[in-house]
XYZ file of C-alpha atoms in Angstrom:
332
model
C -0.631 -34.716 12.639
C 1.026 -31.383 13.301
C 2.021 -30.713 16.910
C 0.912 -27.086 16.609
C -2.600 -25.742 16.992
C -3.200 -22.434 15.215
C -5.657 -20.144 16.978
C -7.301 -16.758 16.467
C -7.345 -14.763 19.715
C -9.496 -11.771 20.569
C -6.961 -9.415 22.123
C -9.172 -6.361 22.645
C -12.912 -5.751 22.799
C -13.894 -3.064 20.286
C -15.460 0.107 21.627
C -16.867 0.952 18.210
C -16.424 -0.931 14.930
C -14.692 -4.279 14.891
C -11.307 -4.252 13.147
C -8.442 -6.580 12.324
C -6.440 -4.948 15.123
C -8.706 -6.613 17.674
C -7.408 -10.083 16.747
C -4.107 -11.890 16.413
C -2.968 -15.305 15.264
C -1.250 -17.527 17.820
C 0.086 -21.053 18.099
C -0.506 -23.425 20.986
C 0.355 -27.022 21.774
C -1.922 -29.704 20.407
C -4.696 -30.284 22.992
C -4.966 -33.686 24.634
C -8.420 -35.146 25.281
C -9.200 -36.251 28.835
C -11.536 -39.042 29.828
C -14.996 -38.270 28.450
C -13.570 -35.950 25.779
C -12.728 -36.103 22.090
C -10.061 -34.357 20.052
C -11.617 -32.793 16.974
C -10.177 -31.180 13.860
C -12.184 -28.137 12.833
C -13.363 -28.244 9.224
C -15.685 -25.231 8.910
C -16.260 -22.268 11.241
C -19.664 -20.598 11.307
C -19.663 -16.807 11.078
C -22.670 -15.010 12.506
C -23.575 -11.495 13.576
C -23.962 -12.933 17.073
C -20.161 -13.339 17.219
C -19.976 -9.551 17.470
C -22.755 -9.360 20.068
C -20.834 -11.711 22.377
C -18.070 -9.113 22.602
C -20.468 -6.606 24.185
C -21.182 -8.713 27.267
C -23.082 -11.751 28.426
C -26.035 -12.739 26.249
C -27.457 -16.261 26.142
C -23.824 -17.238 26.656
C -20.928 -15.833 28.676
C -19.154 -12.758 27.377
C -16.011 -13.259 25.320
C -12.829 -12.734 27.328
C -9.792 -10.992 25.843
C -6.584 -12.925 25.140
C -8.591 -16.086 24.587
C -9.600 -18.105 21.539
C -12.480 -16.394 19.785
C -15.520 -18.622 20.362
C -17.727 -19.843 17.570
C -19.592 -22.860 16.348
C -18.104 -25.191 13.829
C -18.278 -28.489 11.993
C -15.441 -30.769 13.056
C -14.163 -34.294 12.559
C -13.246 -36.534 15.477
C -9.506 -37.339 15.454
C -9.367 -39.405 18.653
C -11.858 -40.155 21.396
C -11.868 -41.051 25.065
C -15.654 -40.998 25.175
C -18.159 -43.752 24.366
C -20.230 -43.154 21.267
C -17.608 -41.108 19.409
C -15.085 -42.576 17.011
C -12.434 -41.180 14.675
C -14.058 -39.899 11.497
C -17.340 -38.918 13.144
C -18.673 -35.496 12.134
C -19.832 -33.234 14.977
C -21.070 -29.714 15.636
C -19.613 -27.888 18.625
C -18.453 -24.556 19.973
C -14.954 -25.287 18.728
C -13.703 -21.719 18.674
C -11.532 -20.241 15.939
C -8.722 -22.803 15.862
C -7.510 -25.923 14.067
C -8.145 -28.393 16.897
C -10.130 -28.576 20.132
C -10.451 -31.129 22.937
C -14.036 -30.993 24.175
C -16.344 -32.996 26.465
C -18.493 -35.422 24.510
C -21.628 -33.928 26.098
C -20.857 -30.684 24.246
C -20.576 -32.394 20.850
C -23.561 -33.021 18.594
C -22.985 -35.971 16.284
C -24.147 -35.227 12.747
C -24.949 -37.318 9.693
C -22.445 -37.266 6.840
C -24.105 -34.975 4.327
C -22.794 -33.765 0.986
C -21.906 -31.008 0.785
C -20.750 -30.862 4.401
C -21.313 -27.091 4.401
C -25.090 -27.652 4.446
C -24.696 -28.772 8.067
C -23.801 -25.160 8.930
C -26.315 -23.482 6.649
C -29.691 -24.911 5.778
C -29.525 -27.941 8.120
C -27.640 -26.044 10.825
C -28.321 -23.106 13.121
C -29.285 -20.779 10.236
C -31.886 -23.082 8.723
C -33.302 -24.151 12.076
C -33.515 -20.536 13.260
C -35.471 -19.610 10.144
C -37.717 -22.655 10.398
C -38.712 -22.400 14.045
C -38.778 -18.611 14.277
C -41.080 -18.253 11.293
C -43.331 -21.260 11.775
C -43.619 -21.382 15.578
C -43.653 -17.669 16.394
C -44.693 -16.080 13.092
C -47.299 -18.753 12.305
C -47.799 -17.537 8.724
C -51.010 -18.366 6.920
C -51.564 -18.549 3.168
C -52.392 -15.147 1.710
C -50.700 -13.173 4.493
C -47.825 -10.747 3.992
C -44.501 -11.718 5.555
C -41.634 -9.222 5.792
C -38.096 -10.264 6.721
C -35.097 -8.001 7.361
C -31.482 -8.896 6.551
C -33.260 -10.924 3.887
C -30.139 -11.769 1.888
C -28.386 -13.208 4.938
C -28.113 -16.787 6.156
C -31.378 -16.785 8.121
C -33.422 -14.231 6.199
C -32.941 -15.881 2.808
C -34.382 -19.131 4.185
C -37.212 -17.407 6.088
C -38.466 -15.792 2.893
C -38.395 -19.021 0.920
C -40.258 -20.967 3.613
C -42.882 -18.205 3.760
C -43.365 -18.558 -0.013
C -43.799 -22.312 0.420
C -46.574 -21.509 2.897
C -48.406 -19.402 0.297
C -47.542 -15.957 1.625
C -46.642 -12.703 -0.089
C -43.008 -12.161 0.873
C -41.127 -8.877 1.089
C -37.415 -8.829 1.866
C -35.473 -5.880 3.251
C -31.807 -5.834 2.234
C -28.939 -3.447 1.539
C -28.294 -2.563 -2.103
C -29.999 -3.082 -5.453
C -28.008 -6.224 -6.319
C -29.170 -8.043 -3.208
C -32.756 -6.917 -3.742
C -32.723 -8.100 -7.352
C -31.270 -11.443 -6.237
C -34.060 -11.947 -3.692
C -36.763 -11.402 -6.291
C -35.175 -12.972 -9.379
C -33.366 -15.930 -7.798
C -35.179 -16.752 -4.551
C -38.700 -15.870 -5.647
C -39.547 -13.093 -3.178
C -42.513 -10.996 -4.327
C -40.733 -7.714 -3.608
C -37.581 -6.375 -2.004
C -36.858 -3.048 -0.337
C -33.411 -1.445 -0.287
C -33.013 0.127 3.151
C -29.998 2.089 1.892
C -31.996 4.204 -0.574
C -33.233 6.538 2.172
C -36.979 6.028 1.682
C -37.586 2.849 3.664
C -41.042 3.622 5.051
C -42.473 4.671 1.678
C -40.882 1.765 -0.185
C -42.134 -0.706 2.411
C -45.655 0.690 2.120
C -45.520 0.199 -1.663
C -44.131 -3.345 -1.365
C -46.688 -4.361 1.290
C -49.799 -2.320 0.407
C -52.051 -4.501 2.571
C -49.863 -4.117 5.646
C -47.664 -6.675 7.390
C -49.017 -9.781 9.096
C -45.693 -11.359 10.079
C -42.375 -9.574 10.539
C -39.197 -11.603 11.077
C -36.763 -9.163 12.665
C -33.028 -9.698 12.317
C -31.905 -6.103 12.749
C -33.905 -4.065 15.280
C -33.499 -0.279 15.236
C -35.048 1.940 12.579
C -36.165 -0.970 10.392
C -38.088 -2.533 13.268
C -39.704 0.863 13.873
C -40.777 1.169 10.224
C -42.305 -2.307 10.244
C -44.074 -1.809 13.590
C -46.000 1.121 12.160
C -47.249 -0.985 9.246
C -48.220 -4.133 11.151
C -51.777 -5.355 10.776
C -54.123 -6.065 13.663
C -52.989 -9.174 15.579
C -49.749 -9.366 13.630
C -46.798 -11.427 14.856
C -43.178 -10.313 15.201
C -40.392 -12.875 15.657
C -37.357 -11.170 17.208
C -34.273 -13.099 16.092
C -31.464 -10.556 16.369
C -30.475 -6.910 16.294
C -27.540 -6.707 13.910
C -28.010 -2.944 13.494
C -26.939 -2.568 17.130
C -23.895 -4.843 17.189
C -21.178 -2.971 15.338
C -22.351 0.628 15.255
C -23.911 3.278 17.462
C -27.548 2.356 18.136
C -30.320 4.711 17.023
C -30.728 7.521 19.560
C -34.475 6.997 19.702
C -34.584 3.226 19.435
C -37.694 1.766 17.837
C -40.508 4.143 18.760
C -44.086 2.932 19.094
C -43.354 0.467 21.898
C -45.513 -0.399 23.735
C -48.185 1.835 22.119
C -48.441 0.109 18.750
C -48.181 -3.330 20.331
C -51.178 -2.557 22.545
C -53.335 -0.825 19.946
C -52.718 -3.437 17.250
C -52.716 -6.379 19.702
C -49.400 -7.581 18.349
C -47.470 -10.602 19.535
C -43.741 -9.793 19.715
C -41.522 -12.623 20.898
C -37.811 -13.253 21.064
C -36.383 -16.744 20.754
C -33.167 -18.755 20.806
C -32.975 -21.690 18.429
C -31.482 -23.924 21.163
C -34.950 -23.967 22.763
C -36.138 -26.128 19.863
C -33.404 -28.756 19.699
C -35.773 -31.522 20.778
C -37.596 -30.949 17.465
C -34.445 -30.725 15.374
C -34.738 -34.047 13.497
C -38.266 -33.298 12.319
C -37.241 -29.842 11.092
C -34.131 -31.102 9.279
C -36.197 -33.785 7.518
C -38.605 -31.109 6.302
C -35.772 -28.825 5.158
C -34.063 -31.721 3.356
C -37.265 -32.497 1.488
C -37.560 -28.900 0.283
C -33.895 -28.723 -0.745
C -33.908 -32.052 -2.579
C -37.078 -31.131 -4.468
C -35.593 -27.786 -5.527
C -38.183 -25.767 -3.619
C -35.567 -24.269 -1.289
C -32.347 -22.823 -2.698
C -29.208 -22.828 -0.566
C -26.740 -19.957 -0.842
C -23.359 -20.327 0.867
C -20.393 -17.974 1.076
C -17.266 -19.978 1.924
C -13.985 -18.199 2.760
C -10.742 -20.185 2.805
C -8.175 -20.038 5.610
C -8.319 -19.752 9.406
C -6.193 -16.586 9.169
C -8.984 -14.926 7.168
C -11.657 -15.501 9.810
C -11.479 -11.987 11.378
C -11.736 -10.257 7.988
C -14.588 -12.565 7.012
C -16.569 -11.628 10.143
C -15.899 -7.918 9.614
C -17.136 -8.285 6.040
C -20.271 -10.083 7.188
C -21.070 -7.229 9.581
C -20.691 -4.846 6.625
C -23.167 -6.909 4.604
C -20.745 -8.406 2.083
C -22.255 -11.882 2.096
C -25.255 -13.531 0.513
C -26.562 -16.511 2.419
C -24.514 -18.333 5.020
C -20.887 -17.208 5.484
C -18.362 -19.684 6.868
C -14.626 -20.316 6.855
C -13.030 -23.490 5.552
C -10.151 -24.219 7.956
């Protein structure tokens, strides 16, 4: 085992767009686990738009501090343990941060089954898949024959939301950036229609793709796209608010989404935010359902794996620019 622990530090919080200059590589001594802790070797780091949101201030977690290891979830393997219930070779999920190794309290480690490929534990059976599953089914409550619209539809969460909605018998419309992504959603994932928000005619295109209005909207982006969907919601529609990626790495819309609270009142809409951690007591049941769909070929898994810890900052910047399809992660 090397005596050096490579780390990616956030050295400055961006005032506008995130850039490589906001990070630097560093080396630290190998961490030593204390009683009740385990030393883990990071295998895969999850990249999510939320990583950028943490730099803006406290959210559902503390704000990221400068000159510290960039936080982030990851799949890791236990190297040594001073905690009961954890042994070398065990696979765990934890907030490992962007580094090779971490020594963490056992209570902060979630032991995982050994699945092949291991990457599925970060995508369809991980936070992305569980977010899609619970956000759509618990908050959206789609019914057969309804129209479901999902934004950031080619991303890690949106691509799974749309496929689950199809399994529930819904008409599914994805909103994504660029013709290639839109074609992929329809031709590969089975969406009924896809709208390219970059073509400048979002409202009109959405109306054509969802002529009977929107019953369920799964919102990953906020901003102007949320506003366009709000105006086309049907009576007693449901909106699951998952994220606001349009606000994280650029100047927010000057007007914000208009129509709030007016349209919510008039149309008697339910609009609810959620954090997937609220559902962890139901995790096993959800994973079993997702595994059944994947193994039967009803749910396709798209992963975007980047090699090298040193490439983690560029990989996150690319994700924020919409480079990825499906779940993006870094193989350490």
